[in-house]
Short mmCIF file of N, CA and C in Angstrom, two decimals:
data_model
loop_
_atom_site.label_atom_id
_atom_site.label_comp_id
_atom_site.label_asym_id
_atom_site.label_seq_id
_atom_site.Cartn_x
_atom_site.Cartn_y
_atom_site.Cartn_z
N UNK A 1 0.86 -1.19 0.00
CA UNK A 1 0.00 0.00 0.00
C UNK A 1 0.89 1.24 0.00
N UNK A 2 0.57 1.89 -0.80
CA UNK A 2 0.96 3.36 -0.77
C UNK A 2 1.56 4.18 0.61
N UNK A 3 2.63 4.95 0.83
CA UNK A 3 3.35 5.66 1.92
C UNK A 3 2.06 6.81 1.75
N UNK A 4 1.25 6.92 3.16
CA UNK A 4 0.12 7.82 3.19
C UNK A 4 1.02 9.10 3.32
N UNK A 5 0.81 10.25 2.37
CA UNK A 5 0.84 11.53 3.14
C UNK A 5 0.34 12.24 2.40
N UNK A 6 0.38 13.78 2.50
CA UNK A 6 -0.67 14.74 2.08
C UNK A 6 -0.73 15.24 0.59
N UNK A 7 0.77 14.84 -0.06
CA UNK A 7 0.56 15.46 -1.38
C UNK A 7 -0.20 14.22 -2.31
N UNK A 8 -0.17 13.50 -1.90
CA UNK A 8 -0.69 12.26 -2.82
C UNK A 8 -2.14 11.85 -2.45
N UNK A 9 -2.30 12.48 -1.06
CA UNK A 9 -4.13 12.12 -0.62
C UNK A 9 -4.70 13.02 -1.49
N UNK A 10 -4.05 14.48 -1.73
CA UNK A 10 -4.26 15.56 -2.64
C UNK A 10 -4.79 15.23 -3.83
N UNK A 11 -3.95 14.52 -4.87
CA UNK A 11 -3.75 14.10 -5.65
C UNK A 11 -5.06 13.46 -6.10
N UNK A 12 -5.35 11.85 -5.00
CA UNK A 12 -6.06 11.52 -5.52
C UNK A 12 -7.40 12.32 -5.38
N UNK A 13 -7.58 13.31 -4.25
CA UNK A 13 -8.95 14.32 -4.11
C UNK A 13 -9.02 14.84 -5.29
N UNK A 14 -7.75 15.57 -6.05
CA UNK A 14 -8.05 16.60 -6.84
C UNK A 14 -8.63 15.73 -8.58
N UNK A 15 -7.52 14.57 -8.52
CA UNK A 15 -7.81 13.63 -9.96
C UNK A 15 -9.30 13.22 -9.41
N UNK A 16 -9.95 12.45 -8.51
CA UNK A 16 -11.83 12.30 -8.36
C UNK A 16 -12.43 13.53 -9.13
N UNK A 17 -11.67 14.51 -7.98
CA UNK A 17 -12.79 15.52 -8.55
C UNK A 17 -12.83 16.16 -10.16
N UNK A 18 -11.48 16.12 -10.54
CA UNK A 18 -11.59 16.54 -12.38
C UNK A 18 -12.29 15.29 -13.00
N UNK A 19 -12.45 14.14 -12.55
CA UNK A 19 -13.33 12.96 -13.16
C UNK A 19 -14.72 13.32 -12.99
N UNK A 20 -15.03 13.68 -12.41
CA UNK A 20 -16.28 13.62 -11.93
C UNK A 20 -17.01 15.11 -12.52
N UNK A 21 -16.37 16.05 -12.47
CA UNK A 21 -16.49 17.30 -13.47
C UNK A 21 -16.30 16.81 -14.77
N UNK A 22 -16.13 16.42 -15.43
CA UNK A 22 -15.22 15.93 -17.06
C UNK A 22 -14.62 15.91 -17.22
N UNK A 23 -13.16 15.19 -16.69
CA UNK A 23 -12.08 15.64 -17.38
C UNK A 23 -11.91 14.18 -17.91
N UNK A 24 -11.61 14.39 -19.30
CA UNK A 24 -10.90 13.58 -19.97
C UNK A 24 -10.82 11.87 -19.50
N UNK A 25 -11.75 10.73 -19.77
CA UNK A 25 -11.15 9.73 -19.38
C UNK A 25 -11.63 8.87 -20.51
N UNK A 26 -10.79 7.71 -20.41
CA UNK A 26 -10.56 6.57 -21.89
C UNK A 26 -10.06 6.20 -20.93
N UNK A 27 -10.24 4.57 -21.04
CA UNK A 27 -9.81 3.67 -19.96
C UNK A 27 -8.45 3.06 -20.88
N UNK A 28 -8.65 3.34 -22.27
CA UNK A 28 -8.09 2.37 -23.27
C UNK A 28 -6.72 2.93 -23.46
N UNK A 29 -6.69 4.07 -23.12
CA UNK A 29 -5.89 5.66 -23.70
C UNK A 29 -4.62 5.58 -22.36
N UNK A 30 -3.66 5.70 -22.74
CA UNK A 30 -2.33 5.24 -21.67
C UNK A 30 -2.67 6.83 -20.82
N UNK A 31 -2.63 8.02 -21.13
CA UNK A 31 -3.04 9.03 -20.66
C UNK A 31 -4.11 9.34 -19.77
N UNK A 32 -5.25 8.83 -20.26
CA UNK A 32 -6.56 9.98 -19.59
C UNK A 32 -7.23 8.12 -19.22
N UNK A 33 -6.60 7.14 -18.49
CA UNK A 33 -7.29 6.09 -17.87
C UNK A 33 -7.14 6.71 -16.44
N UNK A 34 -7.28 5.32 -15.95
CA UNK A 34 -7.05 5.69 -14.06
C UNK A 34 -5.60 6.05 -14.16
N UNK A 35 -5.06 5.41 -14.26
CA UNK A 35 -3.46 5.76 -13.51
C UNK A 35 -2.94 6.85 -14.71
N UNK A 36 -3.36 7.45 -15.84
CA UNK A 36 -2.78 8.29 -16.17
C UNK A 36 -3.59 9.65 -15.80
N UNK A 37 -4.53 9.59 -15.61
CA UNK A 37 -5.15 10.83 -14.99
C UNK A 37 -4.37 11.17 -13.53
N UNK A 38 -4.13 10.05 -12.86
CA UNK A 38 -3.97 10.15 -11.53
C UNK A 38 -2.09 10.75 -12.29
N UNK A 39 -1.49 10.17 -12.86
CA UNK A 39 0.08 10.43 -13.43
C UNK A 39 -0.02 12.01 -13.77
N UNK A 40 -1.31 12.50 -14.78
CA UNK A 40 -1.02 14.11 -15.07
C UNK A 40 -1.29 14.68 -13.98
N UNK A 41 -1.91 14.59 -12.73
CA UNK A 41 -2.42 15.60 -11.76
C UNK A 41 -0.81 15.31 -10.72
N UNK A 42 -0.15 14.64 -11.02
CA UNK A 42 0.90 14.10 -9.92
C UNK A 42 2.11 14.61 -10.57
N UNK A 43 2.30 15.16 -12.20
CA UNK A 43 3.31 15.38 -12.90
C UNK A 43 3.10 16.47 -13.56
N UNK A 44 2.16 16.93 -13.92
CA UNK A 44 1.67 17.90 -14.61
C UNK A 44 2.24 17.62 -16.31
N UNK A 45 1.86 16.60 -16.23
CA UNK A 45 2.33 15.59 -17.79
C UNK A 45 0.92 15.61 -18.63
N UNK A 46 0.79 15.81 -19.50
CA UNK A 46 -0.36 15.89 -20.18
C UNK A 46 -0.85 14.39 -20.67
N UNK A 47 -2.11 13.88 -21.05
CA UNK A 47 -2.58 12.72 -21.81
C UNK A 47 -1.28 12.70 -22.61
N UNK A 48 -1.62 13.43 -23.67
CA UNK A 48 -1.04 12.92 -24.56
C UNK A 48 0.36 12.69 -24.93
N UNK A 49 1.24 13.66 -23.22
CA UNK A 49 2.59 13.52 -23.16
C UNK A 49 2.63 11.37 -22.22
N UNK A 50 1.72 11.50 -21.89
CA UNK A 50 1.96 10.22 -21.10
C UNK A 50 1.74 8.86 -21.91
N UNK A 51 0.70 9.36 -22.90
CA UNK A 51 0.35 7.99 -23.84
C UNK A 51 1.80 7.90 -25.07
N UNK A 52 2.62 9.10 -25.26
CA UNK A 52 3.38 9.16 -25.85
C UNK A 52 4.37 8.05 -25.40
N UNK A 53 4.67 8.64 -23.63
CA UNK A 53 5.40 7.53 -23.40
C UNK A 53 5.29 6.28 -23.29
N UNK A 54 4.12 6.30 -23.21
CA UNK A 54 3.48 4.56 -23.06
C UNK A 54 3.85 3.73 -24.03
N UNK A 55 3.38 4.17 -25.38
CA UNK A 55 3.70 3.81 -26.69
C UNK A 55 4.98 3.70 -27.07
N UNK A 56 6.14 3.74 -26.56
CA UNK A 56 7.63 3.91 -26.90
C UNK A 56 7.63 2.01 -25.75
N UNK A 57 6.93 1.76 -25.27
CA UNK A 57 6.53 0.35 -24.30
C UNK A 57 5.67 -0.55 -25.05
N UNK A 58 5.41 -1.63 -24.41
CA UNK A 58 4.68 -2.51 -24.40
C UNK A 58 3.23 -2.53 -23.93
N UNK A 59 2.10 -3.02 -24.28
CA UNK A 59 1.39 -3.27 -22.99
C UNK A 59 0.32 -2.08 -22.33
N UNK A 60 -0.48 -2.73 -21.46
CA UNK A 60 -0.97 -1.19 -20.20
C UNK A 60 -0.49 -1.08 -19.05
N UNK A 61 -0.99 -0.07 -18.36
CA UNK A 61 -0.22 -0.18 -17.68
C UNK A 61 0.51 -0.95 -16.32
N UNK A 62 -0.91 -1.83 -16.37
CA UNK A 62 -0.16 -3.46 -15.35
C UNK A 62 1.13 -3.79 -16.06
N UNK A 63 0.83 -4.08 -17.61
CA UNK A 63 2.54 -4.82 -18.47
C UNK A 63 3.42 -3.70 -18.33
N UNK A 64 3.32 -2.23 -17.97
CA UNK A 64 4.19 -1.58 -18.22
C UNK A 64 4.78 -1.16 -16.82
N UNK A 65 4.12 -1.35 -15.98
CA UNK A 65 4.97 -1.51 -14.18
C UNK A 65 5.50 -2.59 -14.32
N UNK A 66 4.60 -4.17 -14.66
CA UNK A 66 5.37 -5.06 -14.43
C UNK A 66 6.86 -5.18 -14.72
N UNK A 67 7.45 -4.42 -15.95
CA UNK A 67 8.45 -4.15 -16.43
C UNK A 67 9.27 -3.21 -16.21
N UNK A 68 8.44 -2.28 -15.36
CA UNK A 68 9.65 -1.40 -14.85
C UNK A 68 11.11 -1.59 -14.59
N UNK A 69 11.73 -0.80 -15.34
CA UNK A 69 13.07 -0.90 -14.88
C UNK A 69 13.37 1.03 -14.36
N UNK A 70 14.30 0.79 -13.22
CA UNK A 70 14.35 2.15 -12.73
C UNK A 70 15.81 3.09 -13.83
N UNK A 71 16.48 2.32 -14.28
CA UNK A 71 17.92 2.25 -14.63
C UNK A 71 18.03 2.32 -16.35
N UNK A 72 16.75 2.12 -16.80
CA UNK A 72 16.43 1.81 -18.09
C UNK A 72 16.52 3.19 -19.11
N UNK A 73 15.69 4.08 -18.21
CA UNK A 73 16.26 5.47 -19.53
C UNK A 73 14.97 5.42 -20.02
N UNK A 74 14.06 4.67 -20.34
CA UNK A 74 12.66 4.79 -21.36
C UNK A 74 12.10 5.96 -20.56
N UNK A 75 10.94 6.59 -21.50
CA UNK A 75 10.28 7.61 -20.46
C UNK A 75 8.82 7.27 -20.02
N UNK A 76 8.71 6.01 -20.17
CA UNK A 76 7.56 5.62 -19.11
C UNK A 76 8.20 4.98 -18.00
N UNK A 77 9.53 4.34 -17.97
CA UNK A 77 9.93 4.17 -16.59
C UNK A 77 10.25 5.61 -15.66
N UNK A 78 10.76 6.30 -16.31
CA UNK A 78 11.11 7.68 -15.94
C UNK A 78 9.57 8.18 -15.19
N UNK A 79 8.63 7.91 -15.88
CA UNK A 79 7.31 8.67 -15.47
C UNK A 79 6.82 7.54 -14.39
N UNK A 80 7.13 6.36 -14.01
CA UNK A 80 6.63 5.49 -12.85
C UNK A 80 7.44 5.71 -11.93
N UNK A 81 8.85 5.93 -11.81
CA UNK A 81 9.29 6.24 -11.34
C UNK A 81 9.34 7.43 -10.08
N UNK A 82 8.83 8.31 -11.02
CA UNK A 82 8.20 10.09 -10.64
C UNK A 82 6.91 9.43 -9.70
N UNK A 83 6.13 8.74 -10.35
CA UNK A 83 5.54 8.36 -9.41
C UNK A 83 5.69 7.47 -8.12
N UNK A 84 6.45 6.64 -8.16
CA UNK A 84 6.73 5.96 -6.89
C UNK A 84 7.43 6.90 -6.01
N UNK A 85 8.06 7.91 -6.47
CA UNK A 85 8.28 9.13 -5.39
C UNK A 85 7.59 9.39 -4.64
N UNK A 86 6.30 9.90 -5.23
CA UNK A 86 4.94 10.33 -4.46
C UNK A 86 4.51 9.21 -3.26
N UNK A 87 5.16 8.06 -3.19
CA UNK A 87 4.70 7.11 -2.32
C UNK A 87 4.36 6.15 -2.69
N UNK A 88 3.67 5.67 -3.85
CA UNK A 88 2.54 4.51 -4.58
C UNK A 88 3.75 3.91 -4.70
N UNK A 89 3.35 2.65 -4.88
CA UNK A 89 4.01 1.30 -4.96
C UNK A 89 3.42 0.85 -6.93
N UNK A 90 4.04 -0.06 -7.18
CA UNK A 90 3.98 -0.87 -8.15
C UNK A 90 2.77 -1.41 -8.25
N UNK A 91 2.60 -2.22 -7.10
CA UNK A 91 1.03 -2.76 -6.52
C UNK A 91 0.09 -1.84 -6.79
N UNK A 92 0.23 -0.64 -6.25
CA UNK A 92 -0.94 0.49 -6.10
C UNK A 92 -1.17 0.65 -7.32
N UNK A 93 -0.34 0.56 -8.61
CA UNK A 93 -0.76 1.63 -10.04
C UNK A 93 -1.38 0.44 -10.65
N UNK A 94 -1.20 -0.43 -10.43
CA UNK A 94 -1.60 -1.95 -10.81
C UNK A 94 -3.12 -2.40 -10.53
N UNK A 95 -3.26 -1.97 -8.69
CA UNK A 95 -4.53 -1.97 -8.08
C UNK A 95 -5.40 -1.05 -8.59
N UNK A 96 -4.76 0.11 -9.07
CA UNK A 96 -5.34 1.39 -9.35
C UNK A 96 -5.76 0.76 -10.85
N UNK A 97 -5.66 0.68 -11.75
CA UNK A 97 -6.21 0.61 -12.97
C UNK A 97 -7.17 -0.86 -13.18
N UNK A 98 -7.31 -1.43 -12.02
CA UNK A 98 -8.46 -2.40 -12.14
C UNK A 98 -8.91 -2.15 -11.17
N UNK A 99 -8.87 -1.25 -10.16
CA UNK A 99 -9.75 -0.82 -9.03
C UNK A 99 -9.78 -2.30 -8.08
N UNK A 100 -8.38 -2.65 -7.55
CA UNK A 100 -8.69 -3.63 -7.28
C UNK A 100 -7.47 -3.99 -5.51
N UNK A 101 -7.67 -2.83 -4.94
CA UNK A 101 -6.66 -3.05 -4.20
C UNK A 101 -7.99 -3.58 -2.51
N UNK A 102 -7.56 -4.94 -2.25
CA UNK A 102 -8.25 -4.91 -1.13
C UNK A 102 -8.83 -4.38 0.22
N UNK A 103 -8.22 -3.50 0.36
CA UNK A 103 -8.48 -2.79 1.56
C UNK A 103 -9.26 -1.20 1.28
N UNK A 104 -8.99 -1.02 0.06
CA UNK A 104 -9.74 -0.01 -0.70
C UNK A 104 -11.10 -0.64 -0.94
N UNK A 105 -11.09 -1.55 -1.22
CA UNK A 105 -12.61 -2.00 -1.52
C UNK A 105 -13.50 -2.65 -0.33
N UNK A 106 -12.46 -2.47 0.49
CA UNK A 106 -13.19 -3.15 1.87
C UNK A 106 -13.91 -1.82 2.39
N UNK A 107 -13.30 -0.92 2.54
CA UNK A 107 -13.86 0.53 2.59
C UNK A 107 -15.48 1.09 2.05
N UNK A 108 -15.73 0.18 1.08
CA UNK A 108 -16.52 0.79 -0.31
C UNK A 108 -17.97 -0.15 0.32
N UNK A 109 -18.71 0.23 0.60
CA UNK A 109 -20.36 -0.34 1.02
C UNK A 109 -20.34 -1.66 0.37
N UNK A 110 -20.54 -2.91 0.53
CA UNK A 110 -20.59 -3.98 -0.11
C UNK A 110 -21.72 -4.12 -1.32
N UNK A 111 -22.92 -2.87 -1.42
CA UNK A 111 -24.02 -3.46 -2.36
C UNK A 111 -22.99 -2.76 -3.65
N UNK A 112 -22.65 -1.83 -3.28
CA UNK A 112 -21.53 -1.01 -4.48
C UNK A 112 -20.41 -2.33 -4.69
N UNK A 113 -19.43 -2.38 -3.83
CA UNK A 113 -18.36 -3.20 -4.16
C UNK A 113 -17.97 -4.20 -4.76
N UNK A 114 -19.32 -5.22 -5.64
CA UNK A 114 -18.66 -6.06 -6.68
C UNK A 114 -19.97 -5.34 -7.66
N UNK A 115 -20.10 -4.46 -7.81
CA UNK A 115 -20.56 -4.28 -8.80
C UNK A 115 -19.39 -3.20 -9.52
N UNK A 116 -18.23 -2.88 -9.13
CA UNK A 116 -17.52 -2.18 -9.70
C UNK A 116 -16.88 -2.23 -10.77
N UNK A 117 -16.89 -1.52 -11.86
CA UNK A 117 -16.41 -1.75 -13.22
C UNK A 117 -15.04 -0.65 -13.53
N UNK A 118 -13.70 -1.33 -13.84
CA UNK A 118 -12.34 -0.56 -13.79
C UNK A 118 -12.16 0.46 -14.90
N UNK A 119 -13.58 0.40 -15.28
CA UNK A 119 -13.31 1.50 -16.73
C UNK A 119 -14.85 1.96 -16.96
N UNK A 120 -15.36 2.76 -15.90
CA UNK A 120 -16.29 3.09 -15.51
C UNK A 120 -15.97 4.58 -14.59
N UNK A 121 -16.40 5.45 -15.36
CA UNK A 121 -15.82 6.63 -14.55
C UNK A 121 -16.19 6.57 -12.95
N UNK A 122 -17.21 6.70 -12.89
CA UNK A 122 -17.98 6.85 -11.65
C UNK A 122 -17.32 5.97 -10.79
N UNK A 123 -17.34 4.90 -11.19
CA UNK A 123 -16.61 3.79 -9.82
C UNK A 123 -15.13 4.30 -9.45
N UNK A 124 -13.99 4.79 -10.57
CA UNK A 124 -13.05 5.17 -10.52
C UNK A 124 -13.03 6.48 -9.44
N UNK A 125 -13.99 7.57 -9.50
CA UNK A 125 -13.95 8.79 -8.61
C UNK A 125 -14.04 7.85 -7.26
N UNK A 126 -15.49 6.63 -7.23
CA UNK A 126 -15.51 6.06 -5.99
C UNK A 126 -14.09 5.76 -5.18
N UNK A 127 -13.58 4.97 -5.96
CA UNK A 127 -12.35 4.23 -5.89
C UNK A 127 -11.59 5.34 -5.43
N UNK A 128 -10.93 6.15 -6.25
CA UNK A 128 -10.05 7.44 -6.00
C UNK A 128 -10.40 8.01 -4.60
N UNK A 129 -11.38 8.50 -4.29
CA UNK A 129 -12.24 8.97 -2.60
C UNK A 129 -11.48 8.21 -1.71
N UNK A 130 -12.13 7.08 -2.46
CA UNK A 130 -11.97 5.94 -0.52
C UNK A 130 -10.78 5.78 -0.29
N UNK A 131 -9.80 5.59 -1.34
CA UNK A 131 -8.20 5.23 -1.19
C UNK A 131 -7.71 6.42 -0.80
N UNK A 132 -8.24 7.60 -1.05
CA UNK A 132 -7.60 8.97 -0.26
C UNK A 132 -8.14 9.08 1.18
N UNK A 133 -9.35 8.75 1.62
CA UNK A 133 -9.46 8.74 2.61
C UNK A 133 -9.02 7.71 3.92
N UNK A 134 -8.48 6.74 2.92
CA UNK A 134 -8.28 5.14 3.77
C UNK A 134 -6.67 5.72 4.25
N UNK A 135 -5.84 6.46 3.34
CA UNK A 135 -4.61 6.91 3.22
C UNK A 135 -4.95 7.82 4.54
N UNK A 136 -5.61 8.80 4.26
CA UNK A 136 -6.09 9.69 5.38
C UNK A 136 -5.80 9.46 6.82
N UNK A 137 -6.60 8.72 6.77
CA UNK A 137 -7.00 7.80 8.24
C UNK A 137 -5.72 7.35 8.36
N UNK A 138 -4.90 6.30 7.58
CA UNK A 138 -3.64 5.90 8.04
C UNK A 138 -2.51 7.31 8.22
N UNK A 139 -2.39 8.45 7.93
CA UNK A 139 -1.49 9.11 7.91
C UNK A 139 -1.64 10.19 9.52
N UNK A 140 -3.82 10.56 9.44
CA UNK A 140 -4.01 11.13 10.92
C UNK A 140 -3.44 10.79 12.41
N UNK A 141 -2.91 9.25 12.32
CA UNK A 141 -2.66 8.99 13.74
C UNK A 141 -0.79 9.70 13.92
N UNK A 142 -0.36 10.14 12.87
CA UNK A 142 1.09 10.28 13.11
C UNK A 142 1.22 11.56 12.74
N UNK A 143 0.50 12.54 12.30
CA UNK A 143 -0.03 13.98 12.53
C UNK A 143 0.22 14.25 13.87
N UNK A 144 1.55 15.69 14.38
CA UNK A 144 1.63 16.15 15.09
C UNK A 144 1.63 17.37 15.30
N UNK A 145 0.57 18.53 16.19
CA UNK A 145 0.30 19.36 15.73
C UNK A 145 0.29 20.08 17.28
N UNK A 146 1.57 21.52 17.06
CA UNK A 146 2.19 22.21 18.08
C UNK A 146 0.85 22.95 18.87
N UNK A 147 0.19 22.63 19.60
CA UNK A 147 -0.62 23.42 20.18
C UNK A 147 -0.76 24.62 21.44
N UNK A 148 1.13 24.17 21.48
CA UNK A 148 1.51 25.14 22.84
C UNK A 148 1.51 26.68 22.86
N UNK A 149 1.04 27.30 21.55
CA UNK A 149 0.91 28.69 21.41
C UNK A 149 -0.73 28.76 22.06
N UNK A 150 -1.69 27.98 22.07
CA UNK A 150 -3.01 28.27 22.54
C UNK A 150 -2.81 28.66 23.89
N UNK A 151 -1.92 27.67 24.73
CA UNK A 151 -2.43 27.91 25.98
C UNK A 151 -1.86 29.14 26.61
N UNK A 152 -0.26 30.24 25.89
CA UNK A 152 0.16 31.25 25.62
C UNK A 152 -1.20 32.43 25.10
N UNK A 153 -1.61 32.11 24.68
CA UNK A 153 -3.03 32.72 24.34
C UNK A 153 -4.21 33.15 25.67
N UNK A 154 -4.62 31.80 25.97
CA UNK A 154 -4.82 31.66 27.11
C UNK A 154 -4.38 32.20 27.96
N UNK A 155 -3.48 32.37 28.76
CA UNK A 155 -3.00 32.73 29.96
C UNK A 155 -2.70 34.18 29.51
N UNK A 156 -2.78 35.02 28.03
CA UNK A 156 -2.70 36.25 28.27
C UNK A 156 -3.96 36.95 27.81
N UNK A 157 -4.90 36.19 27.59
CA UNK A 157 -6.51 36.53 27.71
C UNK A 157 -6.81 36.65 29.19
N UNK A 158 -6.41 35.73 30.03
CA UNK A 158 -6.65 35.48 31.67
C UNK A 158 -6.28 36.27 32.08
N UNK A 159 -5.05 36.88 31.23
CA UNK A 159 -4.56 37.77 32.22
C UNK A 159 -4.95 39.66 32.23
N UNK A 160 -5.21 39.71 30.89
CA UNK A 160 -5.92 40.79 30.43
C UNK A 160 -7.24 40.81 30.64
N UNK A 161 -8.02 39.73 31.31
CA UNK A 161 -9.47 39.83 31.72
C UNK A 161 -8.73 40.19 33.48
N UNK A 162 -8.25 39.84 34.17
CA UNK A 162 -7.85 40.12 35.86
C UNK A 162 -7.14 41.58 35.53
N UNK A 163 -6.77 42.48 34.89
CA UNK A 163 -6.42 43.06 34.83
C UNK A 163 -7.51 44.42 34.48
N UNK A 164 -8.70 43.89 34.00
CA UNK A 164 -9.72 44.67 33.24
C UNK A 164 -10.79 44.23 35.04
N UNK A 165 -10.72 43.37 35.82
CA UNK A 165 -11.33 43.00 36.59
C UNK A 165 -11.11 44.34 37.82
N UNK A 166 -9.68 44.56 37.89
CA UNK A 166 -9.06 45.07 39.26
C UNK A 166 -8.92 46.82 38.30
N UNK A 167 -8.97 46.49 37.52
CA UNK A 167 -9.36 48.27 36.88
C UNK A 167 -11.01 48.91 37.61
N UNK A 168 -11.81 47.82 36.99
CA UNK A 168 -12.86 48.53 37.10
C UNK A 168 -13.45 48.36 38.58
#
């Protein structure tokens, strides 16, 4: 599973939501499927810069992770690569284009969950949601957040109310 953190929960919020508005999807199209929609919002690589690279490959993009090489020089390894930065795993871009990663779908209401189709916009935004929020949830418990300026706040509100007390 994917290294949860915020630029990639982003990611998948912002790629749902251009699906779900219109943006561009072909399941067939190395570019504007799941994992290349999710690739331009993560690279700012266009469809048709990504199907470019696809096509210099084999395959979709399950045959074209499976083959990843990091060392290789092609520019669809170059562009999986860019992505496994972001955190996603091999697994994930794999899970991601058949909507098929288990714990993502465990998430998903069961009357929805085998009715899901991997080249079906709508299920894909589904899909995209829950895996940002499942990420979510795994990343909230290790969120640490300095709260020691409040109670500095505090104690000079307290103290400017005893001070407004012994005035009047």
């Amino acid at each position: 599973m994917a290294h949860a953190n915020a630029a990639l929960i982003n990611a998948l919020r912002r790629t749902a939501e251009k699906l779900a508005k219109g943006a561009a999807y072909q399941w067939g199209h190395m570019g504007s499927c799941n994992c290349g929609n999710l690739a331009q919002e993560l690279t700012q690589l266009t469809k048709a810069e990504i199907h470019q690279f696809a096509m210099q490959g084999r395959g979709d993009w399950r045959e074209q992770v499976e083959e990843f090489c990091p060392t290789s020089g092609l520019p669809m390894d170059l562009l999986i690569a860019d992505l496994l930065n972001y955190g996603l795993t091999t697994t994930d871009l794999q899970n991601l284009e058949r909507l098929s990663d288990k714990k993502v779908l465990a998430r998903i209401p069961v009357e929805k969950r085998y009715e899901l189709h991997h080249n079906v916009r709508n299920d894909v935004v589904l899909y995209m949601n829950e895996w940002a929020r499942l990420l979510e949830d795994e990343l909230l418990p290790h969120v640490k957040i300095d709260l020691s300026f409040m109670n500095k706040e505090s104690k000079e509100v307290l103290l400017n109310q005893e001070e407004t007390f012994q005035l009047a």
